[in-house]
mmCIF file of C-alpha atoms and ligand atoms in Angstrom:
data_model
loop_
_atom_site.group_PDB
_atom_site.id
_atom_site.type_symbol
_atom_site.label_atom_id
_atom_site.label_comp_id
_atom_site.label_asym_id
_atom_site.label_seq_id
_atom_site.Cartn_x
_atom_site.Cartn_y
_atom_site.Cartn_z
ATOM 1 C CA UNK N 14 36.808 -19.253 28.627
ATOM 2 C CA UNK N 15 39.852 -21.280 28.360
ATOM 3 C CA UNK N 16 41.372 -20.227 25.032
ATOM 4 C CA UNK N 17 44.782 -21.736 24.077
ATOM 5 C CA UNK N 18 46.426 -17.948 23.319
ATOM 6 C CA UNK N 19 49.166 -19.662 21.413
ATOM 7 C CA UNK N 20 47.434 -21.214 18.968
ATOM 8 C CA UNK N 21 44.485 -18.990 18.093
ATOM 9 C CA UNK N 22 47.451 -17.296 16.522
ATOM 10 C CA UNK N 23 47.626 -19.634 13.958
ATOM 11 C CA UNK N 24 44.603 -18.280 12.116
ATOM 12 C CA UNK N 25 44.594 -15.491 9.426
ATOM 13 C CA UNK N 26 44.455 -12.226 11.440
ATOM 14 C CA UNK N 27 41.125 -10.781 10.799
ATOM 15 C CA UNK N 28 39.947 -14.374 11.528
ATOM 16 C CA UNK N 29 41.629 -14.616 14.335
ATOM 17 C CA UNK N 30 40.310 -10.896 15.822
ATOM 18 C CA UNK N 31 37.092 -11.734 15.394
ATOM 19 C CA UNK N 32 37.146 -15.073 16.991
ATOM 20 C CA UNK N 33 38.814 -13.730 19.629
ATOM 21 C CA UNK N 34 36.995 -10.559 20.102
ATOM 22 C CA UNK N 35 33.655 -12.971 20.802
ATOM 23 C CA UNK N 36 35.439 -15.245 22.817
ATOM 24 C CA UNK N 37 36.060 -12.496 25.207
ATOM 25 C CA UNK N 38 32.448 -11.247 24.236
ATOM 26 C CA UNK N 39 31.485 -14.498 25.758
ATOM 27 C CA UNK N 40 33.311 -14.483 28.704
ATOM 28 C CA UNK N 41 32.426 -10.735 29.565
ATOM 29 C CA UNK N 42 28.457 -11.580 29.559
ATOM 30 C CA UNK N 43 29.658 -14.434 32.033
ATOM 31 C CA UNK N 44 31.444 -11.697 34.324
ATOM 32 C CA UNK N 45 28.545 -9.497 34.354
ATOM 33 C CA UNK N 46 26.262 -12.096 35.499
ATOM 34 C CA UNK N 47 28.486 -12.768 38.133
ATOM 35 C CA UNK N 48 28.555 -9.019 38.861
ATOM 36 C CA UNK N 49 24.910 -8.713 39.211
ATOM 37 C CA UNK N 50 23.833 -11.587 41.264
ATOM 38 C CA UNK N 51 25.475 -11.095 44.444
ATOM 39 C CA UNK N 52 24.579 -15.043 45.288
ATOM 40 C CA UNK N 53 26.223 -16.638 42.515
ATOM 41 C CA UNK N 54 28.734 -17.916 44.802
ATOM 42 C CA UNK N 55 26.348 -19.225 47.322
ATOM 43 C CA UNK N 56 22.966 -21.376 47.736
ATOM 44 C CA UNK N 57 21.102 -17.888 48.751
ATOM 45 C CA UNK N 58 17.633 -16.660 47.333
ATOM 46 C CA UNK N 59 17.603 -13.056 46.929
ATOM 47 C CA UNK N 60 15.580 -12.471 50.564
ATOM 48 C CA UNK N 61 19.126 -11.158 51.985
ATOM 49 C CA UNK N 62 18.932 -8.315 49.123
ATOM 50 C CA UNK N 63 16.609 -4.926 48.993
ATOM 51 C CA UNK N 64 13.567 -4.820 46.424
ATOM 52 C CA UNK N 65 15.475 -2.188 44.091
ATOM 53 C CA UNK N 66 18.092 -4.627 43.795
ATOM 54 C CA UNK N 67 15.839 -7.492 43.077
ATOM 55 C CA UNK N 68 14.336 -5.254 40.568
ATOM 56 C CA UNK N 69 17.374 -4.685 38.768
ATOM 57 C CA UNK N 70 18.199 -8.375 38.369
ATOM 58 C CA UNK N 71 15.103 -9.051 37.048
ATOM 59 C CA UNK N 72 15.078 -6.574 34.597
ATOM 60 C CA UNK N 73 18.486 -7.181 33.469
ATOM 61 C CA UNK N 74 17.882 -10.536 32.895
ATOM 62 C CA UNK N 75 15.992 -10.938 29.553
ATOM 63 C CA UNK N 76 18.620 -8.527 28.171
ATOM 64 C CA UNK N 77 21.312 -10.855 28.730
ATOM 65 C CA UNK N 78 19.677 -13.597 27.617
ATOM 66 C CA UNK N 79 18.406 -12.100 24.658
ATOM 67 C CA UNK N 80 22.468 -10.437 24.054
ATOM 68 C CA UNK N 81 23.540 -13.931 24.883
ATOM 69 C CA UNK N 82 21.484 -15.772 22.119
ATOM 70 C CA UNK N 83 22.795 -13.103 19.858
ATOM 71 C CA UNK N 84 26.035 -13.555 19.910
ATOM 72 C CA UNK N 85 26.506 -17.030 20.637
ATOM 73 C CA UNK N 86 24.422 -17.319 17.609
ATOM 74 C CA UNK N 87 26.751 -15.130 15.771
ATOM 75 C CA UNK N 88 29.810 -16.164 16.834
ATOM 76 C CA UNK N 89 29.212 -20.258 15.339
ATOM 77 C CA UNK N 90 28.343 -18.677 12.264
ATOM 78 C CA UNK N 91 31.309 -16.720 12.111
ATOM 79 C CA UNK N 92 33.288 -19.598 13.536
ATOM 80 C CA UNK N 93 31.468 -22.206 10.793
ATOM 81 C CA UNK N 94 32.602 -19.447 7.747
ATOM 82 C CA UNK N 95 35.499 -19.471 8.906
ATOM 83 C CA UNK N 96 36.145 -23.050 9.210
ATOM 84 C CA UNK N 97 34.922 -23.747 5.743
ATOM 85 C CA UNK N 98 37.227 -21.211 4.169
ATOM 86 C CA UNK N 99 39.935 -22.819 5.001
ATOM 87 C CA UNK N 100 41.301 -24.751 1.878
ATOM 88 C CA UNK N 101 40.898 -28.564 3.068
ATOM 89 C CA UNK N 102 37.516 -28.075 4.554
ATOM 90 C CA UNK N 103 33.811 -28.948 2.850
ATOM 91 C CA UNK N 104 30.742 -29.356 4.403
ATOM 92 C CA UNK N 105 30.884 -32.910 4.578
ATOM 93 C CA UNK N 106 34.018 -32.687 5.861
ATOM 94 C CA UNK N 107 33.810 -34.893 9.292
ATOM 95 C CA UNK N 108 35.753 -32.423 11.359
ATOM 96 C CA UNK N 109 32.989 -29.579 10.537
ATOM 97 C CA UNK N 110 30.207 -31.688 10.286
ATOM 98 C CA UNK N 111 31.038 -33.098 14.056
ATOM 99 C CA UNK N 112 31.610 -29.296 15.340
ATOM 100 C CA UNK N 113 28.090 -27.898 13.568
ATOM 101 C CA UNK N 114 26.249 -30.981 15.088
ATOM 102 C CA UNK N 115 27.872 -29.817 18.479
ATOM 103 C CA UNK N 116 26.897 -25.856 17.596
ATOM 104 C CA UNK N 117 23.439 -26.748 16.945
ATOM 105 C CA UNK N 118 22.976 -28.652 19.961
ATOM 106 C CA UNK N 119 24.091 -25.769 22.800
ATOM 107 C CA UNK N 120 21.681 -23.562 20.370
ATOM 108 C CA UNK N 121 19.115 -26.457 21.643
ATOM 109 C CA UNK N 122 20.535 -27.183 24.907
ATOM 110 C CA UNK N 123 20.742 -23.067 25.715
ATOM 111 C CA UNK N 124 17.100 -22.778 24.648
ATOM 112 C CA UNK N 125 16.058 -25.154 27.205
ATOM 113 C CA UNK N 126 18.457 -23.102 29.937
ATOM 114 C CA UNK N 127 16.505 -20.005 29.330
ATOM 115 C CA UNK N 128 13.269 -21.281 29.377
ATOM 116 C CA UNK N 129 14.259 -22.724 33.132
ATOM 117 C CA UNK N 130 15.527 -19.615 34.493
ATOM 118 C CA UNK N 131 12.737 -17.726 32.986
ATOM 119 C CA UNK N 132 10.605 -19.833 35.250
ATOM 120 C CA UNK N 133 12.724 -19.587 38.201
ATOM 121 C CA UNK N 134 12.405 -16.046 37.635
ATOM 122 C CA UNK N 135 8.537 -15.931 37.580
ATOM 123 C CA UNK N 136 8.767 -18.278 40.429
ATOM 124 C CA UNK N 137 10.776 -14.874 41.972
ATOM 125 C CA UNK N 138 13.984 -17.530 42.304
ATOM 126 C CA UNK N 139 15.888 -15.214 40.511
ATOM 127 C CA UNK N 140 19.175 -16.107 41.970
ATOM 128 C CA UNK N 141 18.633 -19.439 41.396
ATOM 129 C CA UNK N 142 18.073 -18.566 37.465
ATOM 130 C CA UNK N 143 21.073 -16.301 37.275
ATOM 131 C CA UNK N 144 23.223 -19.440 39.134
ATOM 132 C CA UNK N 145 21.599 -21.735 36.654
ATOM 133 C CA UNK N 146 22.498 -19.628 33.791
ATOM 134 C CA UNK N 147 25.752 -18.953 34.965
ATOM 135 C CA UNK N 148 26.969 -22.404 35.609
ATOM 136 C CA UNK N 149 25.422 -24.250 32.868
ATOM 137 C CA UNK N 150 27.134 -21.455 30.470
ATOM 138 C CA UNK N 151 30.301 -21.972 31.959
ATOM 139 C CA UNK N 152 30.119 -25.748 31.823
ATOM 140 C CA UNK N 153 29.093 -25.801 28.000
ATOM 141 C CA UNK N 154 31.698 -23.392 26.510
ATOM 142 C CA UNK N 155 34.330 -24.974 28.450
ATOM 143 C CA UNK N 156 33.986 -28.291 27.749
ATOM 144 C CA UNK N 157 33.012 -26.713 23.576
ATOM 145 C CA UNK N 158 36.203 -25.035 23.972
ATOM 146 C CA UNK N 159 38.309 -27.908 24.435
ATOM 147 C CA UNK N 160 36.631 -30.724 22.549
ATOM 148 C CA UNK N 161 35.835 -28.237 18.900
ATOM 149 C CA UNK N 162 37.198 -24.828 19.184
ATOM 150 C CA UNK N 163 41.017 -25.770 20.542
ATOM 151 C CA UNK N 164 41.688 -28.158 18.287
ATOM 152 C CA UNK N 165 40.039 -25.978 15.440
ATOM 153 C CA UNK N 166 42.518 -23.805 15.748
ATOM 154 C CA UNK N 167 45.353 -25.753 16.005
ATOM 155 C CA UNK N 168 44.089 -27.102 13.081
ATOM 156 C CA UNK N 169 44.912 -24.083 11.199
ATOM 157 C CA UNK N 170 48.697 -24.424 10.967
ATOM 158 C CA UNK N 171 48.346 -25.033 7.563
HETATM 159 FE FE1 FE2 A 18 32.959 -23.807 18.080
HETATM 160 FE FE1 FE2 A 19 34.024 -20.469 19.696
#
């Protein structure tokens, strides 16, 4: 995840740990789905690899989806408290209230990512789920990144 280092130090330091230590939460669950699907790089299906390792991925799967809806839930509550204990900030606030709206809809748009690669997976296109996943992860929380959380922080000077 691109996180601006520099200015994530701008926030109060217990806020700034925690936000932080989910960012990199994040990103790890991203590296470990790229560890376990050996064609994440590629357009393969998962003929080229042996039954014990198709087993694995598919079992692993629903636990990093499930982990995944955990913390990302987590971490835009945390991320919302936060924002709202700073001094100038309400709920109505349009700064907030534009960054919730944009929380609640990757809460909406990753519930509709699951449900596809769980039916890639029954389909047994279980790389093509874990590519899905990946991607569509990556492409959210980057673009989040530098359209809310970014200039959240920066925000912060104050
Ligand atoms: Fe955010
Ligand atoms: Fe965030």
């Amino acid at each position: 995840m691109a996180i601006h280092v520099q200015a994530i130090r701008k926030l109060a330091p217990a806020d700034y740990l925690l936000i932080e230590e989910e960012h990199v939460r994040l990103g790890r669950l991203l590296h470990d789905l790229h560890e376990t699907c050996s064609n994440l790089d590629n357009l393969l299906s998962c003929q080229g690899c042996e039954s014990g390792k198709l087993a694995s991925c598919r079992g692993r799967l629903p636990s990093y989806i499930h982990d995944l809806i955990d913390l990302v839930d987590m971490h835009f509550y945390h991320e919302e408290s936060i924002m709202l204990s700073r001094p100038q900030v309400t709920v109505g606030y349009e700064y907030f209230r534009l960054h919730r709206q944009a929380h609640d809809s990757i809460m909406q748009e990753l519930k509709s990512i699951v449900g596809e690669c769980s039916s890639l997976d029954k389909l047994e296109k279980t790389a093509e789920g874990y590519r899905h996943l990946y991607k569509k992860l990556s492409d959210l929380f980057e673009e989040h990144d530098r359209c809310f959380d970014d200039p959240f922080i920066h925000s912060t000077k104050v």
